[in-house]
């Protein structure tokens, strides 16, 4: 349907029945019924030609962005920064934890090496000392035979008893050394088990941290976890050098299998010598050789020799005090 237009005098208004009006003058406007304005300019100098400026699209609406709360924006920025920091810390913690586990893995081999070295030393010591005792028994028996032969009692029961005493004393000492060797080897095996169990427990603790790492989102808590692992790895690296670890292991092995335990076994053997039928000088010689070959410390040797001499020279034969 075509709109009907009305011409209203000097106001230069054309108004259609549809509600659209054309207003003349220097600022005429065509106003549709919908309310949007189309601004035009009529220039009388160019014959009334309408020049349009910016043209609005009929029916268009303008979207205005809502205002942003600065506090909300700051909170969102902090949350994003915390998330990024937490992600970085989790990666760093994982790397440190794996390094710690590698250090423990290397110590398994160091424990085995230390234990093997200590066991080898104990076996070598037993072979040397038992061989020395056997030679000493043979030498002492030869001396006894020569002494009895010179006194005309080579075939007497006295010589036989003295030889038996020396031989039995030597055998007892070798037996005691063998028993001590087996005890020490068992102690070393227990030490190995204890050390490795400790490593397993500590590695298990590291694995527990890693398994729950993804649950922790607070970067401050993650930073504390990393600080603890940093200190742990520093402590481990300080003693991880082979010479340090081997020295620590050797000290520990000497503590669980000390040579001083041999002194008590030797006291029993010396008491048997004192109770024998050999003369005092022969007993003193045998005892001194056994003490020297027992692998004791100088202080232990001196203490045991003093007790043995006291027994030999005392009015009564007393067993050395434990």
XYZ file of C-alpha atoms in Angstrom:
322
model
C 0.000 0.000 0.000
C 1.439 3.366 -0.992
C 1.549 5.994 1.758
C -0.405 9.195 1.311
C 1.558 12.411 1.665
C 0.429 15.830 2.872
C 2.077 19.125 1.940
C 1.996 21.565 4.806
C 2.764 25.159 3.882
C 6.058 26.817 4.782
C 7.100 24.224 7.244
C 8.084 22.083 4.304
C 6.796 18.946 5.981
C 5.760 15.936 4.049
C 3.987 13.490 6.294
C 2.807 10.151 5.070
C 0.018 8.224 6.580
C 2.479 5.616 7.688
C 3.984 8.030 10.169
C 7.116 8.937 8.231
C 7.805 12.648 7.897
C 10.215 14.639 5.801
C 11.176 17.890 7.435
C 12.826 20.502 5.275
C 15.172 23.293 6.067
C 18.848 22.911 6.744
C 18.311 19.983 9.033
C 15.541 17.942 7.501
C 15.003 14.499 8.875
C 13.182 11.491 7.611
C 11.790 9.786 10.688
C 10.408 6.315 10.225
C 7.702 5.107 12.521
C 10.195 2.795 14.188
C 12.037 5.761 15.706
C 15.383 5.663 13.867
C 16.549 8.959 12.380
C 18.171 9.444 9.044
C 19.920 12.832 9.023
C 20.097 14.603 5.658
C 21.123 18.078 4.576
C 19.332 20.095 1.901
C 21.562 22.639 0.188
C 19.523 25.317 -1.561
C 22.517 26.234 -3.679
C 22.604 22.915 -5.448
C 18.934 22.838 -6.245
C 17.706 21.219 -3.122
C 19.749 18.051 -3.552
C 19.771 16.002 -0.369
C 23.258 15.138 0.820
C 23.428 12.307 3.338
C 26.060 12.085 6.041
C 26.413 9.100 8.332
C 23.576 6.761 7.613
C 22.059 4.709 10.380
C 20.781 1.242 9.592
C 17.102 1.194 10.176
C 16.162 -1.048 13.145
C 19.793 -1.507 14.385
C 20.650 -1.550 18.152
C 23.958 -0.611 19.830
C 25.611 -3.056 22.403
C 27.359 -1.409 25.361
C 30.047 -3.537 27.258
C 29.234 -3.897 30.969
C 31.598 -2.281 33.465
C 34.360 -4.615 34.882
C 34.874 -4.749 38.665
C 38.606 -4.082 39.316
C 38.608 -6.435 42.309
C 37.209 -9.269 40.229
C 39.743 -8.629 37.486
C 42.602 -8.656 40.013
C 41.367 -11.907 41.552
C 41.164 -13.539 38.136
C 44.687 -12.421 37.281
C 46.038 -13.772 40.590
C 44.280 -17.092 40.092
C 45.842 -17.438 36.654
C 49.299 -16.569 38.000
C 48.918 -19.034 40.901
C 47.872 -21.790 38.529
C 50.892 -21.174 36.311
C 53.220 -21.122 39.321
C 51.709 -24.330 40.701
C 52.210 -26.077 37.372
C 55.859 -25.024 37.266
C 56.447 -26.132 40.872
C 54.909 -29.544 40.259
C 57.326 -30.077 37.397
C 60.303 -29.013 39.514
C 59.221 -31.226 42.426
C 58.901 -34.219 40.118
C 62.437 -33.721 38.791
C 63.922 -33.339 42.287
C 62.039 -36.383 43.572
C 63.339 -38.540 40.724
C 66.889 -37.356 41.426
C 66.516 -38.366 45.077
C 65.292 -41.814 44.049
C 68.282 -42.185 41.722
C 70.613 -41.393 44.623
C 68.993 -44.098 46.722
C 69.238 -46.550 43.828
C 72.984 -45.937 43.626
C 73.339 -46.661 47.331
C 71.994 -50.169 46.946
C 75.113 -50.991 44.974
C 77.349 -49.167 47.432
C 75.921 -51.187 50.314
C 76.534 -54.450 48.472
C 80.076 -53.376 47.597
C 80.884 -52.368 51.175
C 79.456 -55.577 52.569
C 81.377 -57.659 50.051
C 84.602 -55.874 50.898
C 84.093 -56.337 54.630
C 83.244 -60.010 54.197
C 86.361 -60.499 52.103
C 88.495 -58.905 54.803
C 86.980 -61.146 57.458
C 87.595 -64.262 55.369
C 91.176 -63.219 54.671
C 91.767 -62.487 58.339
C 90.408 -65.873 59.362
C 92.592 -67.673 56.823
C 95.693 -65.786 57.961
C 95.073 -66.120 61.676
C 94.013 -69.757 61.602
C 97.094 -70.552 59.519
C 99.316 -68.700 61.989
C 97.806 -70.586 64.920
C 98.372 -73.924 63.181
C 102.029 -73.038 62.591
C 102.449 -71.859 66.167
C 100.972 -75.084 67.530
C 103.364 -77.103 65.390
C 106.333 -75.023 66.527
C 105.377 -75.250 70.194
C 104.908 -79.015 69.977
C 108.333 -79.356 68.401
C 109.807 -77.314 71.236
C 108.009 -79.486 73.757
C 109.356 -82.617 72.128
C 112.887 -81.252 72.125
C 112.609 -80.202 75.760
C 111.282 -83.592 76.859
C 113.872 -85.398 74.773
C 116.630 -83.419 76.442
C 115.179 -84.324 79.840
C 114.774 -87.965 78.961
C 110.990 -87.834 79.083
C 110.152 -87.707 75.398
C 108.039 -90.853 75.627
C 106.444 -89.883 78.893
C 102.834 -88.985 79.453
C 103.959 -85.501 80.419
C 105.048 -84.747 76.868
C 101.883 -86.256 75.492
C 99.738 -84.183 77.834
C 101.595 -81.013 76.991
C 101.304 -81.646 73.265
C 97.609 -82.352 73.661
C 97.131 -79.146 75.631
C 98.866 -77.011 73.026
C 97.100 -78.724 70.119
C 93.689 -78.480 71.738
C 94.252 -74.835 72.604
C 95.124 -74.086 68.981
C 92.111 -75.988 67.680
C 89.835 -74.186 70.098
C 91.177 -70.853 68.973
C 90.622 -71.732 65.314
C 87.127 -72.925 66.137
C 86.364 -69.679 67.962
C 87.689 -67.661 65.053
C 85.455 -69.618 62.680
C 82.423 -69.087 64.892
C 83.155 -65.391 65.075
C 83.533 -65.242 61.297
C 80.112 -66.776 60.739
C 78.553 -64.480 63.330
C 80.075 -61.458 61.630
C 78.896 -62.578 58.202
C 75.367 -62.978 59.584
C 75.566 -59.495 61.104
C 76.697 -58.077 57.775
C 73.747 -59.728 56.018
C 71.376 -58.218 58.582
C 73.004 -54.829 58.079
C 72.470 -55.071 54.310
C 68.799 -55.880 54.826
C 68.381 -52.989 57.247
C 70.059 -50.490 54.945
C 68.033 -51.483 51.899
C 64.793 -51.494 53.886
C 65.567 -47.925 54.906
C 66.167 -46.958 51.282
C 62.903 -48.618 50.249
C 60.982 -46.734 52.933
C 62.406 -43.382 51.904
C 61.762 -44.043 48.227
C 58.214 -45.009 49.172
C 57.796 -41.656 50.876
C 58.931 -39.899 47.719
C 56.472 -41.930 45.646
C 53.667 -40.922 48.012
C 54.480 -37.253 47.484
C 54.431 -37.708 43.715
C 51.146 -39.632 43.762
C 49.352 -36.752 45.518
C 51.151 -33.946 43.723
C 48.305 -33.307 41.299
C 45.883 -32.780 44.181
C 47.788 -29.798 45.572
C 46.947 -26.532 43.836
C 48.220 -24.035 46.400
C 51.585 -22.771 45.108
C 52.723 -21.848 48.619
C 52.219 -25.427 49.815
C 54.015 -26.719 46.740
C 56.888 -24.340 47.441
C 57.206 -25.818 50.940
C 57.294 -29.330 49.508
C 60.027 -28.310 47.109
C 62.040 -26.669 49.905
C 61.904 -29.895 51.908
C 63.057 -31.953 48.934
C 65.813 -29.439 48.176
C 67.186 -29.913 51.693
C 66.888 -33.680 51.413
C 68.781 -33.824 48.154
C 71.463 -31.507 49.542
C 71.984 -33.850 52.499
C 72.146 -36.881 50.243
C 74.576 -35.314 47.807
C 76.850 -34.236 50.644
C 77.436 -37.870 51.526
C 76.909 -39.461 48.138
C 80.543 -39.483 47.053
C 81.880 -43.017 46.906
C 84.657 -42.381 49.410
C 82.273 -40.817 51.921
C 79.669 -43.541 51.571
C 82.192 -46.364 51.681
C 83.806 -44.866 54.775
C 80.429 -44.569 56.477
C 79.579 -48.137 55.531
C 82.918 -49.429 56.783
C 82.409 -47.658 60.093
C 78.924 -49.116 60.405
C 80.140 -52.602 59.533
C 82.933 -52.399 62.077
C 80.338 -51.411 64.641
C 78.128 -54.430 63.939
C 81.078 -56.834 63.593
C 83.816 -55.476 65.897
C 87.132 -57.242 66.294
C 86.981 -56.825 70.069
C 84.515 -59.723 70.324
C 87.470 -61.972 69.653
C 89.087 -61.056 72.952
C 86.489 -62.939 74.993
C 86.922 -66.122 72.958
C 90.688 -65.908 73.353
C 90.370 -65.578 77.134
C 88.747 -69.012 77.233
C 91.595 -70.517 75.240
C 94.232 -68.886 77.442
C 92.516 -70.268 80.521
C 92.853 -73.745 79.047
C 96.561 -73.148 78.503
C 97.010 -72.030 82.104
C 95.287 -75.208 83.280
C 97.547 -77.427 81.151
C 100.613 -79.447 82.184
C 103.234 -77.426 80.288
C 105.714 -75.467 82.326
C 105.167 -71.772 82.937
C 107.613 -70.557 80.289
C 106.009 -72.698 77.608
C 102.541 -71.530 78.601
C 103.698 -67.919 78.483
C 105.181 -68.398 75.020
C 102.053 -70.072 73.648
C 99.748 -67.472 75.173
C 101.815 -64.549 73.897
C 101.780 -65.895 70.354
C 98.032 -66.469 70.413
C 97.406 -62.959 71.709
C 99.599 -61.421 69.024
C 97.885 -63.330 66.211
C 94.318 -62.650 67.320
C 93.991 -59.363 65.430
C 93.203 -57.342 68.538
C 93.953 -53.672 69.013
C 97.177 -52.827 70.868
C 95.135 -51.859 73.928
C 93.238 -55.156 73.870
C 96.459 -57.119 73.438
C 98.062 -55.356 76.401
C 95.065 -55.907 78.657
C 94.767 -59.586 77.771
C 98.520 -60.211 78.132
C 98.510 -58.610 81.587
C 95.627 -60.801 82.727
C 97.297 -63.911 81.297
C 100.622 -63.202 83.002
C 98.785 -62.578 86.251
C 97.221 -66.011 85.996
C 100.527 -67.696 85.312
C 102.352 -66.019 88.189
C 99.502 -65.982 90.708
C 99.233 -68.419 93.610
C 96.037 -69.810 92.089
C 95.046 -70.436 88.502
C 92.172 -68.066 87.795
C 90.192 -67.591 84.651
C 90.795 -64.143 83.107
C 87.908 -61.827 83.895
C 85.508 -61.085 81.087
